[in-house]
mmCIF file of C-alpha atoms in Angstrom:
data_model
loop_
_atom_site.group_PDB
_atom_site.id
_atom_site.type_symbol
_atom_site.label_atom_id
_atom_site.label_comp_id
_atom_site.label_asym_id
_atom_site.label_seq_id
_atom_site.Cartn_x
_atom_site.Cartn_y
_atom_site.Cartn_z
ATOM 1 C CA MET A 1 9.322 10.509 2.447
ATOM 2 C CA SER A 2 5.556 9.572 0.475
ATOM 3 C CA ARG A 3 2.864 11.293 1.287
ATOM 4 C CA PRO A 4 -0.300 10.082 1.846
ATOM 5 C CA VAL A 5 -3.473 10.474 -0.718
ATOM 6 C CA PRO A 6 -5.462 13.641 0.546
ATOM 7 C CA PRO A 7 -8.784 12.787 1.518
ATOM 8 C CA PRO A 8 -11.888 13.211 -1.100
ATOM 9 C CA SER A 9 -12.938 16.946 -0.896
ATOM 10 C CA GLY A 10 -16.178 17.690 -1.144
ATOM 11 C CA SER A 11 -19.362 15.756 -1.608
ATOM 12 C CA ASN A 12 -19.727 15.920 -5.241
ATOM 13 C CA PRO A 13 -20.239 12.398 -6.428
ATOM 14 C CA TRP A 14 -18.427 12.937 -9.733
ATOM 15 C CA ARG A 15 -15.470 14.236 -7.973
ATOM 16 C CA THR A 16 -15.472 11.248 -5.601
ATOM 17 C CA LEU A 17 -15.193 8.718 -8.367
ATOM 18 C CA LYS A 18 -12.494 11.239 -10.560
ATOM 19 C CA GLU A 19 -10.461 10.853 -6.972
ATOM 20 C CA TRP A 20 -10.826 7.357 -7.131
ATOM 21 C CA PHE A 21 -9.929 7.066 -10.593
ATOM 22 C CA ASP A 22 -6.916 9.014 -9.720
ATOM 23 C CA GLU A 23 -5.719 7.662 -6.990
ATOM 24 C CA PRO A 24 -2.369 6.343 -6.501
ATOM 25 C CA HIS A 25 -2.634 2.592 -5.151
ATOM 26 C CA ASP A 26 -0.135 1.716 -2.785
ATOM 27 C CA TYR A 27 0.964 -1.995 -3.771
ATOM 28 C CA GLU A 28 3.316 -2.162 -1.171
ATOM 29 C CA TRP A 29 0.784 -1.690 1.934
ATOM 30 C CA LEU A 30 0.507 -5.293 3.035
ATOM 31 C CA GLY A 31 3.949 -5.888 3.488
ATOM 32 C CA GLN A 32 4.505 -2.612 5.136
ATOM 33 C CA GLN A 33 2.389 -3.044 7.644
ATOM 34 C CA ARG A 34 3.125 -4.320 10.998
ATOM 35 C CA SER A 35 -0.387 -5.465 11.756
ATOM 36 C CA SER A 36 -1.213 -7.119 8.347
ATOM 37 C CA ARG A 37 1.544 -9.288 8.290
ATOM 38 C CA PRO A 38 0.364 -12.131 10.372
ATOM 39 C CA ILE A 39 -2.504 -12.491 8.167
ATOM 40 C CA GLN A 40 0.093 -12.237 4.576
ATOM 41 C CA PRO A 41 0.595 -16.425 4.925
ATOM 42 C CA LEU A 42 -2.941 -16.899 5.117
ATOM 43 C CA PHE A 43 -3.408 -14.909 2.056
ATOM 44 C CA ARG A 44 -0.946 -16.838 0.174
ATOM 45 C CA ALA A 45 -2.183 -20.054 1.237
ATOM 46 C CA LEU A 46 -5.807 -19.172 0.065
ATOM 47 C CA LEU A 47 -4.560 -17.786 -2.863
ATOM 48 C CA GLY A 48 -2.644 -20.665 -3.372
ATOM 49 C CA PHE A 49 -5.174 -23.463 -2.569
ATOM 50 C CA MET A 50 -7.714 -21.317 -4.918
ATOM 51 C CA THR A 51 -5.303 -21.425 -7.908
ATOM 52 C CA ILE A 52 -4.809 -25.383 -7.255
ATOM 53 C CA ILE A 53 -8.544 -25.990 -7.231
ATOM 54 C CA PHE A 54 -8.961 -23.858 -10.759
ATOM 55 C CA GLY A 55 -6.111 -26.157 -11.780
ATOM 56 C CA ILE A 56 -8.101 -29.467 -10.435
ATOM 57 C CA THR A 57 -11.377 -28.188 -12.650
ATOM 58 C CA ALA A 58 -9.196 -27.738 -15.871
ATOM 59 C CA ILE A 59 -8.087 -30.915 -15.522
ATOM 60 C CA PHE A 60 -11.589 -32.417 -15.174
ATOM 61 C CA LYS A 61 -12.715 -30.568 -17.844
ATOM 62 C CA LEU A 62 -10.119 -31.952 -20.165
ATOM 63 C CA ILE A 63 -10.849 -35.420 -18.959
ATOM 64 C CA GLY A 64 -14.772 -35.135 -19.226
ATOM 65 C CA PRO A 65 -17.779 -35.578 -21.584
ATOM 66 C CA ASP A 66 -17.529 -31.923 -22.568
ATOM 67 C CA ALA A 67 -13.976 -31.494 -23.089
ATOM 68 C CA PRO A 68 -12.772 -28.966 -25.489
ATOM 69 C CA PRO A 69 -13.384 -30.776 -29.008
ATOM 70 C CA THR A 70 -10.686 -28.887 -31.162
ATOM 71 C CA LEU A 71 -7.318 -29.500 -30.727
ATOM 72 C CA PHE A 72 -6.230 -25.507 -29.756
ATOM 73 C CA GLY A 73 -8.965 -26.095 -26.567
ATOM 74 C CA LYS A 74 -7.148 -29.185 -25.319
ATOM 75 C CA TYR A 75 -4.037 -27.054 -25.759
ATOM 76 C CA LEU A 76 -5.238 -24.431 -23.918
ATOM 77 C CA GLY A 77 -6.566 -26.361 -21.179
ATOM 78 C CA VAL A 78 -3.076 -28.546 -20.744
ATOM 79 C CA SER A 79 -1.887 -24.545 -20.588
ATOM 80 C CA VAL A 80 -4.506 -23.651 -17.625
ATOM 81 C CA VAL A 81 -3.352 -26.626 -15.890
ATOM 82 C CA VAL A 82 0.591 -26.038 -16.159
ATOM 83 C CA GLY A 83 -0.387 -22.237 -15.467
ATOM 84 C CA CYS A 84 -2.086 -23.345 -12.428
ATOM 85 C CA CYS A 85 0.633 -25.329 -11.152
ATOM 86 C CA LEU A 86 3.604 -22.695 -11.503
ATOM 87 C CA VAL A 87 1.299 -20.141 -9.865
ATOM 88 C CA ALA A 88 0.283 -22.022 -7.008
ATOM 89 C CA ALA A 89 3.949 -22.937 -6.248
ATOM 90 C CA PHE A 90 4.554 -19.265 -6.408
ATOM 91 C CA TRP A 91 1.961 -18.582 -3.445
ATOM 92 C CA PHE A 92 2.873 -20.805 -1.577
ATOM 93 C CA THR A 93 7.240 -20.570 -1.565
ATOM 94 C CA GLN A 94 7.416 -16.669 -2.514
ATOM 95 C CA PRO A 95 6.752 -13.843 -0.383
ATOM 96 C CA PHE A 96 3.530 -11.975 -0.784
ATOM 97 C CA PRO A 97 4.159 -10.087 -4.277
ATOM 98 C CA GLY A 98 4.330 -6.419 -5.206
ATOM 99 C CA ARG A 99 2.843 -4.185 -7.851
ATOM 100 C CA ARG A 100 4.197 -6.768 -10.919
ATOM 101 C CA GLY A 101 3.014 -9.805 -9.284
ATOM 102 C CA LEU A 102 -0.324 -9.105 -8.181
ATOM 103 C CA ILE A 103 -1.223 -7.404 -11.195
ATOM 104 C CA ALA A 104 -0.338 -10.492 -13.050
ATOM 105 C CA PHE A 105 -1.984 -12.779 -11.032
ATOM 106 C CA ALA A 106 -5.186 -10.618 -11.710
ATOM 107 C CA VAL A 107 -4.488 -11.001 -15.534
ATOM 108 C CA PHE A 108 -3.529 -14.653 -15.496
ATOM 109 C CA ALA A 109 -7.277 -15.397 -13.709
ATOM 110 C CA ASP A 110 -9.294 -13.187 -15.889
ATOM 111 C CA ILE A 111 -7.395 -14.630 -19.001
ATOM 112 C CA GLY A 112 -8.092 -18.053 -17.823
ATOM 113 C CA PHE A 113 -11.231 -18.176 -16.832
ATOM 114 C CA ALA A 114 -12.261 -16.253 -19.891
ATOM 115 C CA GLY A 115 -10.790 -19.084 -22.282
ATOM 116 C CA ALA A 116 -12.731 -21.516 -19.604
ATOM 117 C CA VAL A 117 -16.061 -20.227 -20.640
ATOM 118 C CA LEU A 118 -15.770 -19.296 -24.471
ATOM 119 C CA MET A 119 -14.583 -23.263 -24.986
ATOM 120 C CA VAL A 120 -17.848 -24.538 -23.051
ATOM 121 C CA THR A 121 -19.759 -25.890 -26.139
ATOM 122 C CA ASP A 122 -23.001 -26.399 -23.861
ATOM 123 C CA ARG A 123 -23.454 -22.209 -23.769
ATOM 124 C CA GLU A 124 -26.165 -22.477 -21.069
ATOM 125 C CA SER A 125 -23.732 -24.087 -18.732
ATOM 126 C CA ALA A 126 -20.976 -21.650 -19.928
ATOM 127 C CA THR A 127 -23.416 -18.670 -18.456
ATOM 128 C CA PHE A 128 -22.873 -20.661 -15.003
ATOM 129 C CA GLY A 129 -19.464 -20.518 -15.661
ATOM 130 C CA CYS A 130 -19.121 -16.617 -15.698
ATOM 131 C CA ILE A 131 -19.736 -16.416 -12.151
ATOM 132 C CA ALA A 132 -16.078 -17.244 -11.840
ATOM 133 C CA PHE A 133 -15.452 -13.200 -12.769
ATOM 134 C CA VAL A 134 -16.438 -12.690 -9.146
ATOM 135 C CA VAL A 135 -13.210 -14.880 -7.591
ATOM 136 C CA SER A 136 -11.137 -12.354 -9.596
ATOM 137 C CA GLY A 137 -12.997 -9.583 -9.199
ATOM 138 C CA THR A 138 -12.757 -9.750 -5.419
ATOM 139 C CA PHE A 139 -8.875 -10.186 -5.683
ATOM 140 C CA ALA A 140 -8.643 -7.256 -7.982
ATOM 141 C CA THR A 141 -11.282 -5.096 -5.232
ATOM 142 C CA LEU A 142 -8.760 -6.265 -2.260
ATOM 143 C CA PHE A 143 -5.087 -5.630 -4.336
ATOM 144 C CA VAL A 144 -5.135 -3.716 -7.351
ATOM 145 C CA SER A 145 -5.779 0.000 -8.233
ATOM 146 C CA ALA A 146 -8.932 1.488 -9.570
ATOM 147 C CA ARG A 147 -7.840 1.503 -13.210
ATOM 148 C CA TRP A 148 -6.773 -2.221 -12.929
ATOM 149 C CA LEU A 149 -10.002 -2.994 -11.364
ATOM 150 C CA LEU A 150 -12.168 -0.971 -14.134
ATOM 151 C CA ALA A 151 -9.949 -2.960 -16.327
ATOM 152 C CA HIS A 152 -11.068 -6.188 -15.114
ATOM 153 C CA VAL A 153 -14.434 -4.750 -14.946
ATOM 154 C CA VAL A 154 -14.499 -4.162 -18.751
ATOM 155 C CA TRP A 155 -13.102 -7.957 -19.491
ATOM 156 C CA ALA A 156 -15.178 -9.619 -17.329
ATOM 157 C CA THR A 157 -18.491 -8.005 -18.657
ATOM 158 C CA GLY A 158 -17.209 -7.964 -22.495
ATOM 159 C CA VAL A 159 -16.774 -12.083 -22.309
ATOM 160 C CA SER A 160 -19.698 -12.054 -20.273
ATOM 161 C CA ILE A 161 -21.949 -10.704 -22.775
ATOM 162 C CA ILE A 162 -20.593 -12.845 -25.658
ATOM 163 C CA VAL A 163 -20.831 -15.845 -23.615
ATOM 164 C CA PHE A 164 -24.928 -14.583 -23.055
ATOM 165 C CA PHE A 165 -25.358 -13.647 -26.767
ATOM 166 C CA LEU A 166 -24.142 -17.501 -28.000
ATOM 167 C CA ALA A 167 -26.494 -18.767 -25.633
ATOM 168 C CA PHE A 168 -29.709 -16.459 -26.929
ATOM 169 C CA GLN A 169 -28.682 -17.748 -30.339
ATOM 170 C CA GLU A 170 -29.594 -21.561 -29.541
ATOM 171 C CA THR A 171 -32.705 -22.552 -30.822
ATOM 172 C CA ASN A 172 -34.023 -24.223 -27.042
ATOM 173 C CA ALA A 173 -32.628 -21.044 -25.370
ATOM 174 C CA ASP A 174 -34.756 -20.193 -22.278
ATOM 175 C CA THR A 175 -34.835 -16.339 -23.097
ATOM 176 C CA THR A 176 -36.542 -15.270 -19.664
ATOM 177 C CA THR A 177 -33.962 -17.521 -17.813
ATOM 178 C CA LEU A 178 -31.312 -16.506 -19.343
ATOM 179 C CA MET A 179 -32.382 -12.561 -19.167
ATOM 180 C CA ALA A 180 -32.668 -13.052 -15.109
ATOM 181 C CA ARG A 181 -29.325 -14.914 -14.957
ATOM 182 C CA ALA A 182 -27.984 -11.953 -16.779
ATOM 183 C CA LEU A 183 -29.179 -9.763 -14.362
ATOM 184 C CA VAL A 184 -27.736 -11.311 -11.641
ATOM 185 C CA LEU A 185 -24.604 -11.828 -13.028
ATOM 186 C CA PHE A 186 -24.098 -8.112 -14.327
ATOM 187 C CA THR A 187 -25.063 -7.169 -10.444
ATOM 188 C CA ALA A 188 -22.142 -9.556 -9.544
ATOM 189 C CA VAL A 189 -19.286 -8.793 -11.709
ATOM 190 C CA THR A 190 -19.878 -5.371 -13.462
ATOM 191 C CA LEU A 191 -21.379 -3.279 -10.347
ATOM 192 C CA LEU A 192 -20.748 -4.591 -7.181
ATOM 193 C CA PRO A 193 -16.424 -4.847 -7.692
ATOM 194 C CA ILE A 194 -16.792 -1.482 -8.327
ATOM 195 C CA PHE A 195 -18.998 -0.560 -5.266
ATOM 196 C CA SER A 196 -16.538 -2.861 -3.112
ATOM 197 C CA HIS A 197 -13.639 -1.184 -4.669
ATOM 198 C CA LEU A 198 -15.125 2.328 -3.612
ATOM 199 C CA THR A 199 -15.744 1.604 -0.267
ATOM 200 C CA TRP A 200 -12.504 -0.359 0.108
ATOM 201 C CA ARG A 201 -10.394 2.257 -0.875
ATOM 202 C CA THR A 202 -12.256 4.987 1.461
ATOM 203 C CA LEU A 203 -11.722 2.756 4.335
ATOM 204 C CA TYR A 204 -7.789 2.319 3.750
ATOM 205 C CA ARG A 205 -7.734 6.181 3.010
ATOM 206 C CA ASP A 206 -9.032 6.605 6.679
ATOM 207 C CA ALA A 207 -6.960 3.786 8.123
ATOM 208 C CA ARG A 208 -3.768 5.105 6.537
ATOM 209 C CA PHE A 209 -4.559 9.314 7.383
ATOM 210 C CA SER A 210 -4.930 7.974 11.806
ATOM 211 C CA ASP A 211 -0.869 7.377 11.728
ATOM 212 C CA ARG A 212 -0.245 10.512 9.633
ATOM 213 C CA ASP A 213 -0.124 13.958 11.157
ATOM 214 C CA PRO A 214 -2.539 16.151 8.904
ATOM 215 C CA LEU A 215 -0.308 19.298 8.729
ATOM 216 C CA THR A 216 2.777 17.652 7.670
ATOM 217 C CA GLY A 217 2.185 14.195 5.891
ATOM 218 C CA LEU A 218 4.898 13.029 8.627
ATOM 219 C CA LEU A 219 4.032 10.163 10.956
ATOM 220 C CA ASN A 220 2.092 11.069 14.364
ATOM 221 C CA ARG A 221 2.744 8.860 17.788
ATOM 222 C CA ARG A 222 0.596 6.293 16.702
ATOM 223 C CA GLY A 223 2.200 5.710 13.505
ATOM 224 C CA LEU A 224 5.330 6.179 14.446
ATOM 225 C CA ASP A 225 6.494 3.753 17.698
ATOM 226 C CA PRO A 226 5.878 0.887 15.060
ATOM 227 C CA ALA A 227 8.002 2.317 12.318
ATOM 228 C CA ILE A 228 10.908 2.757 14.491
ATOM 229 C CA LEU A 229 10.365 -0.498 15.746
ATOM 230 C CA ASP A 230 10.877 -1.738 12.148
ATOM 231 C CA LEU A 231 13.413 0.291 11.859
ATOM 232 C CA PHE A 232 15.335 -1.072 15.391
ATOM 233 C CA GLU A 233 14.814 -4.787 14.164
ATOM 234 C CA HIS A 234 16.107 -4.254 10.515
ATOM 235 C CA ALA A 235 19.031 -2.482 11.416
ATOM 236 C CA ARG A 236 19.885 -4.883 14.229
ATOM 237 C CA ALA A 237 19.543 -7.224 11.902
ATOM 238 C CA GLU A 238 21.799 -6.213 9.245
ATOM 239 C CA GLN A 239 24.237 -4.612 12.132
ATOM 240 C CA TRP A 240 24.019 -1.284 11.367
ATOM 241 C CA SER A 241 23.855 1.590 13.545
ATOM 242 C CA LEU A 242 20.895 3.405 14.398
ATOM 243 C CA ALA A 243 20.313 7.194 15.525
ATOM 244 C CA PHE A 244 18.080 8.886 17.363
ATOM 245 C CA VAL A 245 17.113 12.658 16.477
ATOM 246 C CA VAL A 246 15.012 15.391 18.176
ATOM 247 C CA VAL A 247 14.428 18.342 15.981
ATOM 248 C CA ASP A 248 12.707 21.306 17.489
ATOM 249 C CA ILE A 249 12.050 24.737 15.524
ATOM 250 C CA ASP A 250 13.417 27.609 17.438
ATOM 251 C CA LYS A 251 11.531 30.615 18.756
ATOM 252 C CA PHE A 252 8.424 29.284 17.023
ATOM 253 C CA LYS A 253 6.094 31.305 19.647
ATOM 254 C CA LEU A 254 7.252 34.342 18.320
ATOM 255 C CA VAL A 255 6.597 33.164 14.547
ATOM 256 C CA ASN A 256 3.250 32.312 15.652
ATOM 257 C CA ASP A 257 3.004 35.800 17.590
ATOM 258 C CA VAL A 258 4.633 38.350 14.817
ATOM 259 C CA HIS A 259 3.355 36.519 11.625
ATOM 260 C CA GLY A 260 0.463 34.666 12.420
ATOM 261 C CA HIS A 261 -0.769 30.877 12.372
ATOM 262 C CA PHE A 262 -1.082 30.708 8.914
ATOM 263 C CA GLU A 263 2.606 31.406 8.290
ATOM 264 C CA GLY A 264 3.254 29.312 11.578
ATOM 265 C CA ASP A 265 2.097 26.488 10.109
ATOM 266 C CA GLN A 266 3.895 27.199 6.640
ATOM 267 C CA VAL A 267 7.085 27.016 8.743
ATOM 268 C CA ILE A 268 5.897 23.509 10.311
ATOM 269 C CA LYS A 269 5.364 21.915 6.680
ATOM 270 C CA ARG A 270 8.227 23.775 5.193
ATOM 271 C CA THR A 271 10.484 22.094 7.745
ATOM 272 C CA ALA A 272 9.344 18.816 7.537
ATOM 273 C CA ASP A 273 9.534 18.740 4.083
ATOM 274 C CA ARG A 274 13.353 19.638 4.328
ATOM 275 C CA LEU A 275 13.960 17.436 6.997
ATOM 276 C CA SER A 276 12.125 14.585 5.028
ATOM 277 C CA THR A 277 14.535 15.280 1.757
ATOM 278 C CA HIS A 278 17.590 15.685 3.483
ATOM 279 C CA LEU A 279 17.222 12.373 5.534
ATOM 280 C CA GLY A 280 15.828 10.454 2.717
ATOM 281 C CA GLN A 281 14.893 6.508 2.937
ATOM 282 C CA ARG A 282 17.163 5.876 5.550
ATOM 283 C CA ALA A 283 14.610 7.639 8.218
ATOM 284 C CA VAL A 284 11.380 7.271 9.549
ATOM 285 C CA ILE A 285 10.067 10.933 10.890
ATOM 286 C CA GLY A 286 7.185 12.039 13.114
ATOM 287 C CA ARG A 287 5.686 14.977 14.251
ATOM 288 C CA VAL A 288 5.686 14.557 17.874
ATOM 289 C CA GLY A 289 4.697 17.928 19.218
ATOM 290 C CA GLY A 290 3.224 21.501 17.690
ATOM 291 C CA GLU A 291 7.255 22.340 16.474
ATOM 292 C CA GLU A 292 9.015 18.772 17.546
ATOM 293 C CA TYR A 293 9.921 16.191 15.136
ATOM 294 C CA LEU A 294 11.440 12.994 15.902
ATOM 295 C CA ALA A 295 13.537 10.825 13.398
ATOM 296 C CA ALA A 296 15.411 7.379 13.585
ATOM 297 C CA ILE A 297 18.171 6.738 11.018
ATOM 298 C CA SER A 298 19.492 3.265 10.044
ATOM 299 C CA GLY A 299 22.905 2.701 8.315
ATOM 300 C CA PRO A 300 26.969 3.049 8.716
ATOM 301 C CA ILE A 301 27.562 5.191 11.609
ATOM 302 C CA GLN A 302 29.742 7.601 8.700
ATOM 303 C CA LEU A 303 26.770 8.066 7.047
ATOM 304 C CA ILE A 304 24.519 8.748 10.073
ATOM 305 C CA SER A 305 27.193 11.171 11.502
ATOM 306 C CA VAL A 306 26.844 12.899 7.722
ATOM 307 C CA LEU A 307 23.049 13.302 7.896
ATOM 308 C CA ILE A 308 22.874 14.455 11.644
ATOM 309 C CA GLY A 309 25.724 16.815 10.863
ATOM 310 C CA GLY A 310 23.837 18.494 7.812
ATOM 311 C CA ILE A 311 20.455 18.846 9.479
ATOM 312 C CA VAL A 312 20.796 22.063 10.689
ATOM 313 C CA GLU A 313 22.088 23.661 7.109
ATOM 314 C CA ALA A 314 19.183 21.929 5.255
ATOM 315 C CA ILE A 315 16.804 23.326 7.225
ATOM 316 C CA SER A 316 18.250 26.899 8.141
ATOM 317 C CA SER A 317 20.162 28.217 5.035
ATOM 318 C CA HIS A 318 17.376 29.173 2.714
ATOM 319 C CA PRO A 319 16.357 32.923 2.502
ATOM 320 C CA ASP A 320 12.832 32.841 3.422
ATOM 321 C CA ALA A 321 10.654 35.267 4.197
ATOM 322 C CA VAL A 322 10.450 34.207 7.910
ATOM 323 C CA PRO A 323 13.743 32.759 8.716
ATOM 324 C CA THR A 324 14.029 29.212 10.497
ATOM 325 C CA THR A 325 16.358 27.922 12.917
ATOM 326 C CA VAL A 326 16.470 24.551 14.347
ATOM 327 C CA SER A 327 17.855 23.129 17.638
ATOM 328 C CA VAL A 328 18.571 19.324 17.373
ATOM 329 C CA GLY A 329 19.930 16.726 19.735
ATOM 330 C CA ALA A 330 20.932 13.239 18.546
ATOM 331 C CA VAL A 331 22.006 9.976 20.159
ATOM 332 C CA ILE A 332 23.618 7.576 18.058
ATOM 333 C CA MET A 333 23.877 3.428 18.735
ATOM 334 C CA PRO A 334 26.938 2.061 17.265
ATOM 335 C CA THR A 335 26.569 -1.449 15.833
ATOM 336 C CA GLU A 336 28.747 -2.840 19.018
ATOM 337 C CA SER A 337 26.555 -0.840 21.672
ATOM 338 C CA LYS A 338 25.220 -3.251 24.974
ATOM 339 C CA ALA A 339 22.015 -1.016 24.194
ATOM 340 C CA TRP A 340 20.593 -3.325 21.611
ATOM 341 C CA THR A 341 19.733 -5.690 24.441
ATOM 342 C CA GLY A 342 17.309 -3.541 25.586
ATOM 343 C CA GLY A 343 14.694 -3.853 22.703
ATOM 344 C CA THR A 344 12.170 -1.643 23.428
ATOM 345 C CA THR A 345 13.329 0.192 26.228
ATOM 346 C CA ALA A 346 16.248 1.003 24.309
ATOM 347 C CA ILE A 347 14.017 2.860 21.944
ATOM 348 C CA ALA A 348 12.737 4.943 24.637
ATOM 349 C CA VAL A 349 15.861 5.621 26.565
ATOM 350 C CA ALA A 350 17.268 6.613 23.387
ATOM 351 C CA SER A 351 14.676 8.926 22.409
ATOM 352 C CA ASN A 352 14.944 10.242 25.878
ATOM 353 C CA VAL A 353 18.395 11.226 25.232
ATOM 354 C CA ALA A 354 18.107 12.768 22.267
ATOM 355 C CA ASP A 355 15.766 15.014 23.743
ATOM 356 C CA SER A 356 17.557 15.835 26.544
ATOM 357 C CA MET A 357 20.471 16.721 23.850
ATOM 358 C CA MET A 358 17.902 18.754 21.907
ATOM 359 C CA TYR A 359 17.258 20.998 24.942
ATOM 360 C CA GLN A 360 21.051 21.340 25.711
ATOM 361 C CA ALA A 361 21.433 22.555 21.840
ATOM 362 C CA LYS A 362 18.757 24.917 22.928
ATOM 363 C CA ALA A 363 20.125 26.185 25.861
ATOM 364 C CA ALA A 364 22.934 27.255 23.713
ATOM 365 C CA GLY A 365 21.508 29.854 22.020
ATOM 366 C CA GLY A 366 19.422 27.099 19.502
ATOM 367 C CA ASN A 367 20.670 26.510 15.381
ATOM 368 C CA GLY A 368 22.927 24.218 16.455
ATOM 369 C CA ILE A 369 23.341 19.904 17.377
ATOM 370 C CA ARG A 370 24.086 18.295 20.439
ATOM 371 C CA THR A 371 25.104 14.539 19.690
ATOM 372 C CA THR A 372 26.272 11.630 22.063
ATOM 373 C CA GLU A 373 26.313 8.027 21.945
ATOM 374 C CA ILE A 374 24.745 5.220 24.284
#
């Protein structure tokens, strides 16, 4: 199970910038977050319409009085129009893209804008066109990593510098007006995307941490409930079985009393790591109590049974300084179970049954598993 990126440590601004630059970017967040799914079609529609608008703008450029004077410029303009049509069709017909699609669109937009402003023969008008980089900068702020954003900023700033340099070379150039325009554009194209991305990623990180347990990195109750509902719906659609598993560390109070709370925290983290490694990507796992975990597993019933049967060994068969055993309670919902018709009620019932089975395992002396079906 993936862990969230740690929050920035300390108030040193240079350290904050370095952590921002090095932070791994979650390109799948929009698809994974249940709360964001209703806005995905809106995002795709807006980006599709924006792409169409840019294509129409390129058409006007090709047929207008300031059309590119060279054959290369005309071919470039036609390429932009065709590219905009293809990209717009993608936005309207395909699911929201992942890493490659988002980066490809950002590169496409930046190259298209650069070609458009560099082909304008009226250099003063071209300086106005550089404001288009604000659009691709906004996209980069929302959807790509800090490193790709900086690549965009360097590209957009470099192209803008070239355009303004060419504008200053014209004999009738209004130097004062161009300088004022350049400063405004520098703020909008260079500084604003960096500030916005840094702010956005800070807020995003805080939001991601709101559904995670800070000690283990597992989901907390807030994050676990919607994740289990997603898994429930996916398993039902795929006609897979589903299991709910409650894992509780045996005699954990004794661990704290004898070895101290620091060692107790290490036991909690170590158990979470081993449980996550053992269950793998088929499960969603959360920490729901001090030393208690809840997992939901989907897949063929034979695989689920093997995973459940191996939990105790996966956690306890290690030469730890503080030996750890667990009590495991599990309930399996086979594909043909009538419980599937219960929806969220079935989830609550299954979780309670798994909890009851865990207490049966603990009453039998712990370090064991109790399993049933509903």
